[in-house]
């Protein structure tokens, strides 16, 4: 797998988490979809999203590693999740 491609398992986990937190189906969301601008994520739902993804994948994220740039797009968040899950 190249460094630019994110494992589909993590992209799917982000989509599933978004669907649960936002109460709408985003299962077909492209990796370039912007979480705040296009999907309506806000700071409180971002935290809820992380907790939901942790439950989906049975992982724990290090809050010190978290940066708002990770929440730009579906793909950027999936990349963060993949890095944290393999850390």
mmCIF file of N, CA and C in Angstrom:
data_model
loop_
_atom_site.group_PDB
_atom_site.id
_atom_site.type_symbol
_atom_site.label_atom_id
_atom_site.label_comp_id
_atom_site.label_asym_id
_atom_site.label_seq_id
_atom_site.Cartn_x
_atom_site.Cartn_y
_atom_site.Cartn_z
ATOM 1 N N UNK A 1 0.857 -1.191 0.000
ATOM 2 C CA UNK A 1 0.000 0.000 0.000
ATOM 3 C C UNK A 1 0.895 1.244 0.000
ATOM 4 N N UNK A 2 0.572 2.219 -0.789
ATOM 5 C CA UNK A 2 1.375 3.438 -0.844
ATOM 6 C C UNK A 2 1.047 4.335 0.335
ATOM 7 N N UNK A 3 1.904 5.299 0.621
ATOM 8 C CA UNK A 3 1.705 6.215 1.737
ATOM 9 C C UNK A 3 0.506 7.132 1.520
ATOM 10 N N UNK A 4 0.121 7.333 0.274
ATOM 11 C CA UNK A 4 -0.974 8.262 -0.006
ATOM 12 C C UNK A 4 -2.340 7.608 0.094
ATOM 13 N N UNK A 5 -2.380 6.273 0.080
ATOM 14 C CA UNK A 5 -3.661 5.574 0.159
ATOM 15 C C UNK A 5 -3.940 5.176 1.608
ATOM 16 N N UNK A 6 -5.158 5.414 2.039
ATOM 17 C CA UNK A 6 -5.565 5.018 3.378
ATOM 18 C C UNK A 6 -6.336 3.715 3.277
ATOM 19 N N UNK A 7 -6.060 2.802 4.189
ATOM 20 C CA UNK A 7 -6.743 1.519 4.236
ATOM 21 C C UNK A 7 -8.255 1.757 4.235
ATOM 22 N N UNK A 8 -8.970 1.107 3.330
ATOM 23 C CA UNK A 8 -10.432 1.310 3.251
ATOM 24 C C UNK A 8 -11.152 1.027 4.567
ATOM 25 N N UNK A 9 -10.590 0.163 5.392
ATOM 26 C CA UNK A 9 -11.207 -0.146 6.685
ATOM 27 C C UNK A 9 -11.336 1.112 7.536
ATOM 28 N N UNK A 10 -10.340 1.994 7.481
ATOM 29 C CA UNK A 10 -10.366 3.216 8.283
ATOM 30 C C UNK A 10 -11.291 4.267 7.673
ATOM 31 N N UNK A 11 -11.310 4.331 6.347
ATOM 32 C CA UNK A 11 -12.238 5.242 5.660
ATOM 33 C C UNK A 11 -13.673 4.826 5.978
ATOM 34 N N UNK A 12 -13.933 3.525 5.940
ATOM 35 C CA UNK A 12 -15.275 3.021 6.250
ATOM 36 C C UNK A 12 -15.648 3.312 7.699
ATOM 37 N N UNK A 13 -14.694 3.191 8.620
ATOM 38 C CA UNK A 13 -14.959 3.472 10.041
ATOM 39 C C UNK A 13 -15.313 4.943 10.234
ATOM 40 N N UNK A 14 -14.616 5.824 9.520
ATOM 41 C CA UNK A 14 -14.918 7.259 9.600
ATOM 42 C C UNK A 14 -16.316 7.521 9.055
ATOM 43 N N UNK A 15 -16.640 6.926 7.907
ATOM 44 C CA UNK A 15 -17.976 7.109 7.320
ATOM 45 C C UNK A 15 -19.063 6.583 8.250
ATOM 46 N N UNK A 16 -18.836 5.408 8.826
ATOM 47 C CA UNK A 16 -19.828 4.817 9.732
ATOM 48 C C UNK A 16 -20.004 5.712 10.966
ATOM 49 N N UNK A 17 -18.891 6.189 11.508
ATOM 50 C CA UNK A 17 -18.959 7.078 12.663
ATOM 51 C C UNK A 17 -19.693 8.368 12.343
ATOM 52 N N UNK A 18 -19.406 8.940 11.180
ATOM 53 C CA UNK A 18 -20.093 10.161 10.755
ATOM 54 C C UNK A 18 -21.589 9.929 10.605
ATOM 55 N N UNK A 19 -21.953 8.808 10.012
ATOM 56 C CA UNK A 19 -23.375 8.495 9.826
ATOM 57 C C UNK A 19 -24.091 8.420 11.171
ATOM 58 N N UNK A 20 -23.440 7.791 12.169
ATOM 59 C CA UNK A 20 -24.039 7.668 13.495
ATOM 60 C C UNK A 20 -24.148 9.021 14.191
ATOM 61 N N UNK A 21 -23.062 9.784 14.173
ATOM 62 C CA UNK A 21 -23.019 11.058 14.901
ATOM 63 C C UNK A 21 -23.932 12.106 14.260
ATOM 64 N N UNK A 22 -23.943 12.151 12.929
ATOM 65 C CA UNK A 22 -24.728 13.171 12.226
ATOM 66 C C UNK A 22 -26.159 12.726 11.926
ATOM 67 N N UNK A 23 -26.466 11.477 12.238
ATOM 68 C CA UNK A 23 -27.794 10.925 11.966
ATOM 69 C C UNK A 23 -28.212 11.078 10.506
ATOM 70 N N UNK A 24 -27.258 10.850 9.611
ATOM 71 C CA UNK A 24 -27.567 10.825 8.181
ATOM 72 C C UNK A 24 -26.572 9.906 7.485
ATOM 73 N N UNK A 25 -26.990 9.336 6.381
ATOM 74 C CA UNK A 25 -26.162 8.371 5.666
ATOM 75 C C UNK A 25 -25.073 9.095 4.882
ATOM 76 N N UNK A 26 -23.835 8.872 5.281
ATOM 77 C CA UNK A 26 -22.704 9.430 4.529
ATOM 78 C C UNK A 26 -21.779 8.297 4.066
ATOM 79 N N UNK A 27 -22.351 7.098 3.935
ATOM 80 C CA UNK A 27 -21.547 5.927 3.576
ATOM 81 C C UNK A 27 -20.877 6.067 2.209
ATOM 82 N N UNK A 28 -21.430 6.919 1.361
ATOM 83 C CA UNK A 28 -20.833 7.115 0.038
ATOM 84 C C UNK A 28 -19.960 8.352 -0.058
ATOM 85 N N UNK A 29 -19.679 8.978 1.089
ATOM 86 C CA UNK A 29 -18.898 10.222 1.083
ATOM 87 C C UNK A 29 -17.490 9.976 0.554
ATOM 88 N N UNK A 30 -17.079 10.794 -0.387
ATOM 89 C CA UNK A 30 -15.743 10.753 -0.959
ATOM 90 C C UNK A 30 -14.721 11.153 0.110
ATOM 91 N N UNK A 31 -13.488 10.698 -0.041
ATOM 92 C CA UNK A 31 -12.434 11.047 0.930
ATOM 93 C C UNK A 31 -12.138 12.546 0.960
ATOM 94 N N UNK A 32 -12.526 13.271 -0.079
ATOM 95 C CA UNK A 32 -12.261 14.709 -0.129
ATOM 96 C C UNK A 32 -13.386 15.559 0.462
ATOM 97 N N UNK A 33 -14.453 14.919 0.934
ATOM 98 C CA UNK A 33 -15.568 15.663 1.515
ATOM 99 C C UNK A 33 -15.102 16.330 2.808
ATOM 100 N N UNK A 34 -15.378 17.636 2.916
ATOM 101 C CA UNK A 34 -14.946 18.418 4.073
ATOM 102 C C UNK A 34 -15.936 18.237 5.220
ATOM 103 N N UNK A 35 -15.412 17.830 6.373
ATOM 104 C CA UNK A 35 -16.260 17.457 7.508
ATOM 105 C C UNK A 35 -17.075 18.614 8.058
ATOM 106 N N UNK A 36 -16.447 19.761 8.246
ATOM 107 C CA UNK A 36 -17.155 20.902 8.828
ATOM 108 C C UNK A 36 -17.971 21.643 7.771
ATOM 109 N N UNK A 37 -17.332 21.952 6.642
ATOM 110 C CA UNK A 37 -17.973 22.767 5.606
ATOM 111 C C UNK A 37 -19.104 22.048 4.881
ATOM 112 N N UNK A 38 -18.894 20.781 4.554
ATOM 113 C CA UNK A 38 -19.873 20.066 3.732
ATOM 114 C C UNK A 38 -20.818 19.172 4.527
ATOM 115 N N UNK A 39 -20.331 18.596 5.621
ATOM 116 C CA UNK A 39 -21.170 17.664 6.377
ATOM 117 C C UNK A 39 -21.790 18.282 7.625
ATOM 118 N N UNK A 40 -21.313 19.463 8.012
ATOM 119 C CA UNK A 40 -21.912 20.142 9.157
ATOM 120 C C UNK A 40 -21.401 19.673 10.511
ATOM 121 N N UNK A 41 -20.237 19.035 10.526
ATOM 122 C CA UNK A 41 -19.636 18.647 11.804
ATOM 123 C C UNK A 41 -19.300 19.905 12.596
ATOM 124 N N UNK A 42 -19.426 19.854 13.923
ATOM 125 C CA UNK A 42 -18.983 20.969 14.769
ATOM 126 C C UNK A 42 -18.074 20.409 15.862
ATOM 127 N N UNK A 43 -17.572 21.269 16.736
ATOM 128 C CA UNK A 43 -16.566 20.827 17.704
ATOM 129 C C UNK A 43 -17.089 19.752 18.647
ATOM 130 N N UNK A 44 -18.338 19.863 19.081
ATOM 131 C CA UNK A 44 -18.850 18.837 19.992
ATOM 132 C C UNK A 44 -19.109 17.523 19.255
ATOM 133 N N UNK A 45 -19.597 17.598 18.026
ATOM 134 C CA UNK A 45 -19.818 16.352 17.285
ATOM 135 C C UNK A 45 -18.491 15.737 16.837
ATOM 136 N N UNK A 46 -17.437 16.543 16.709
ATOM 137 C CA UNK A 46 -16.117 16.007 16.364
ATOM 138 C C UNK A 46 -15.611 15.105 17.486
ATOM 139 N N UNK A 47 -15.800 15.526 18.727
ATOM 140 C CA UNK A 47 -15.399 14.715 19.875
ATOM 141 C C UNK A 47 -16.229 13.431 19.925
ATOM 142 N N UNK A 48 -17.525 13.567 19.722
ATOM 143 C CA UNK A 48 -18.411 12.401 19.698
ATOM 144 C C UNK A 48 -18.000 11.442 18.576
ATOM 145 N N UNK A 49 -17.592 12.001 17.444
ATOM 146 C CA UNK A 49 -17.155 11.192 16.309
ATOM 147 C C UNK A 49 -15.928 10.365 16.681
ATOM 148 N N UNK A 50 -14.958 10.983 17.335
ATOM 149 C CA UNK A 50 -13.763 10.246 17.731
ATOM 150 C C UNK A 50 -14.104 9.095 18.666
ATOM 151 N N UNK A 51 -14.964 9.356 19.632
ATOM 152 C CA UNK A 51 -15.371 8.312 20.580
ATOM 153 C C UNK A 51 -16.073 7.172 19.839
ATOM 154 N N UNK A 52 -16.927 7.525 18.891
ATOM 155 C CA UNK A 52 -17.640 6.517 18.096
ATOM 156 C C UNK A 52 -16.665 5.684 17.276
ATOM 157 N N UNK A 53 -15.680 6.326 16.651
ATOM 158 C CA UNK A 53 -14.682 5.599 15.852
ATOM 159 C C UNK A 53 -13.842 4.689 16.758
ATOM 160 N N UNK A 54 -13.510 5.168 17.951
ATOM 161 C CA UNK A 54 -12.774 4.329 18.905
ATOM 162 C C UNK A 54 -13.562 3.052 19.198
ATOM 163 N N UNK A 55 -14.879 3.197 19.375
ATOM 164 C CA UNK A 55 -15.731 2.030 19.659
ATOM 165 C C UNK A 55 -15.823 1.102 18.447
ATOM 166 N N UNK A 56 -15.951 1.683 17.259
ATOM 167 C CA UNK A 56 -16.064 0.879 16.036
ATOM 168 C C UNK A 56 -14.812 0.025 15.835
ATOM 169 N N UNK A 57 -13.642 0.630 16.040
ATOM 170 C CA UNK A 57 -12.376 -0.050 15.758
ATOM 171 C C UNK A 57 -11.718 -0.659 16.999
ATOM 172 N N UNK A 58 -12.306 -0.406 18.173
ATOM 173 C CA UNK A 58 -11.735 -0.870 19.436
ATOM 174 C C UNK A 58 -10.288 -0.388 19.599
ATOM 175 N N UNK A 59 -10.106 0.923 19.415
ATOM 176 C CA UNK A 59 -8.796 1.559 19.610
ATOM 177 C C UNK A 59 -8.975 2.783 20.513
ATOM 178 N N UNK A 60 -7.853 3.309 21.001
ATOM 179 C CA UNK A 60 -7.868 4.535 21.790
ATOM 180 C C UNK A 60 -6.970 5.551 21.081
ATOM 181 N N UNK A 61 -7.441 6.789 20.987
ATOM 182 C CA UNK A 61 -6.640 7.828 20.359
ATOM 183 C C UNK A 61 -5.943 8.661 21.424
ATOM 184 N N UNK A 62 -4.757 9.130 21.096
ATOM 185 C CA UNK A 62 -4.003 10.010 21.978
ATOM 186 C C UNK A 62 -4.435 11.443 21.683
ATOM 187 N N UNK A 63 -5.133 12.053 22.625
ATOM 188 C CA UNK A 63 -5.649 13.413 22.423
ATOM 189 C C UNK A 63 -4.525 14.412 22.164
ATOM 190 N N UNK A 64 -3.331 14.138 22.667
ATOM 191 C CA UNK A 64 -2.200 15.043 22.444
ATOM 192 C C UNK A 64 -1.766 15.059 20.982
ATOM 193 N N UNK A 65 -2.077 14.001 20.266
ATOM 194 C CA UNK A 65 -1.705 13.910 18.851
ATOM 195 C C UNK A 65 -2.734 14.568 17.935
ATOM 196 N N UNK A 66 -3.881 14.903 18.505
ATOM 197 C CA UNK A 66 -5.000 15.410 17.718
ATOM 198 C C UNK A 66 -4.797 16.863 17.312
ATOM 199 N N UNK A 67 -5.096 17.155 16.065
ATOM 200 C CA UNK A 67 -4.971 18.497 15.530
ATOM 201 C C UNK A 67 -6.193 18.755 14.651
ATOM 202 N N UNK A 68 -6.643 19.976 14.587
ATOM 203 C CA UNK A 68 -7.831 20.277 13.786
ATOM 204 C C UNK A 68 -7.629 19.954 12.307
ATOM 205 N N UNK A 69 -6.390 19.919 11.832
ATOM 206 C CA UNK A 69 -6.153 19.568 10.425
ATOM 207 C C UNK A 69 -6.590 18.132 10.143
ATOM 208 N N UNK A 70 -6.638 17.287 11.175
ATOM 209 C CA UNK A 70 -7.090 15.914 10.987
ATOM 210 C C UNK A 70 -8.575 15.859 10.632
ATOM 211 N N UNK A 71 -9.300 16.936 10.957
ATOM 212 C CA UNK A 71 -10.740 16.963 10.725
ATOM 213 C C UNK A 71 -11.138 17.719 9.458
ATOM 214 N N UNK A 72 -10.188 17.948 8.551
ATOM 215 C CA UNK A 72 -10.509 18.683 7.328
ATOM 216 C C UNK A 72 -11.417 17.875 6.404
ATOM 217 N N UNK A 73 -11.038 16.631 6.148
ATOM 218 C CA UNK A 73 -11.787 15.792 5.204
ATOM 219 C C UNK A 73 -11.967 14.384 5.761
ATOM 220 N N UNK A 74 -12.830 13.610 5.115
ATOM 221 C CA UNK A 74 -12.984 12.200 5.467
ATOM 222 C C UNK A 74 -11.622 11.504 5.389
ATOM 223 N N UNK A 75 -10.892 11.781 4.322
ATOM 224 C CA UNK A 75 -9.584 11.141 4.118
ATOM 225 C C UNK A 75 -8.540 11.543 5.147
ATOM 226 N N UNK A 76 -8.504 12.819 5.528
ATOM 227 C CA UNK A 76 -7.509 13.249 6.513
ATOM 228 C C UNK A 76 -7.794 12.631 7.877
ATOM 229 N N UNK A 77 -9.066 12.510 8.225
ATOM 230 C CA UNK A 77 -9.408 11.877 9.497
ATOM 231 C C UNK A 77 -9.109 10.383 9.440
ATOM 232 N N UNK A 78 -9.391 9.743 8.308
ATOM 233 C CA UNK A 78 -9.074 8.317 8.158
ATOM 234 C C UNK A 78 -7.574 8.082 8.267
ATOM 235 N N UNK A 79 -6.777 8.999 7.728
ATOM 236 C CA UNK A 79 -5.325 8.897 7.836
ATOM 237 C C UNK A 79 -4.849 8.982 9.278
ATOM 238 N N UNK A 80 -5.432 9.914 10.043
ATOM 239 C CA UNK A 80 -5.104 10.042 11.464
ATOM 240 C C UNK A 80 -5.496 8.766 12.207
ATOM 241 N N UNK A 81 -6.695 8.271 11.930
ATOM 242 C CA UNK A 81 -7.193 7.065 12.591
ATOM 243 C C UNK A 81 -6.270 5.878 12.281
ATOM 244 N N UNK A 82 -5.866 5.751 11.027
ATOM 245 C CA UNK A 82 -4.973 4.661 10.630
ATOM 246 C C UNK A 82 -3.626 4.754 11.345
ATOM 247 N N UNK A 83 -3.075 5.970 11.440
ATOM 248 C CA UNK A 83 -1.796 6.164 12.106
ATOM 249 C C UNK A 83 -1.896 5.838 13.595
ATOM 250 N N UNK A 84 -2.982 6.279 14.218
ATOM 251 C CA UNK A 84 -3.177 6.017 15.646
ATOM 252 C C UNK A 84 -3.430 4.539 15.919
ATOM 253 N N UNK A 85 -4.188 3.894 15.042
ATOM 254 C CA UNK A 85 -4.529 2.487 15.236
ATOM 255 C C UNK A 85 -3.301 1.594 15.108
ATOM 256 N N UNK A 86 -2.342 2.009 14.298
ATOM 257 C CA UNK A 86 -1.148 1.199 14.096
ATOM 258 C C UNK A 86 0.005 1.612 15.000
ATOM 259 N N UNK A 87 -0.207 2.661 15.803
ATOM 260 C CA UNK A 87 0.861 3.157 16.689
ATOM 261 C C UNK A 87 1.055 2.234 17.880
#
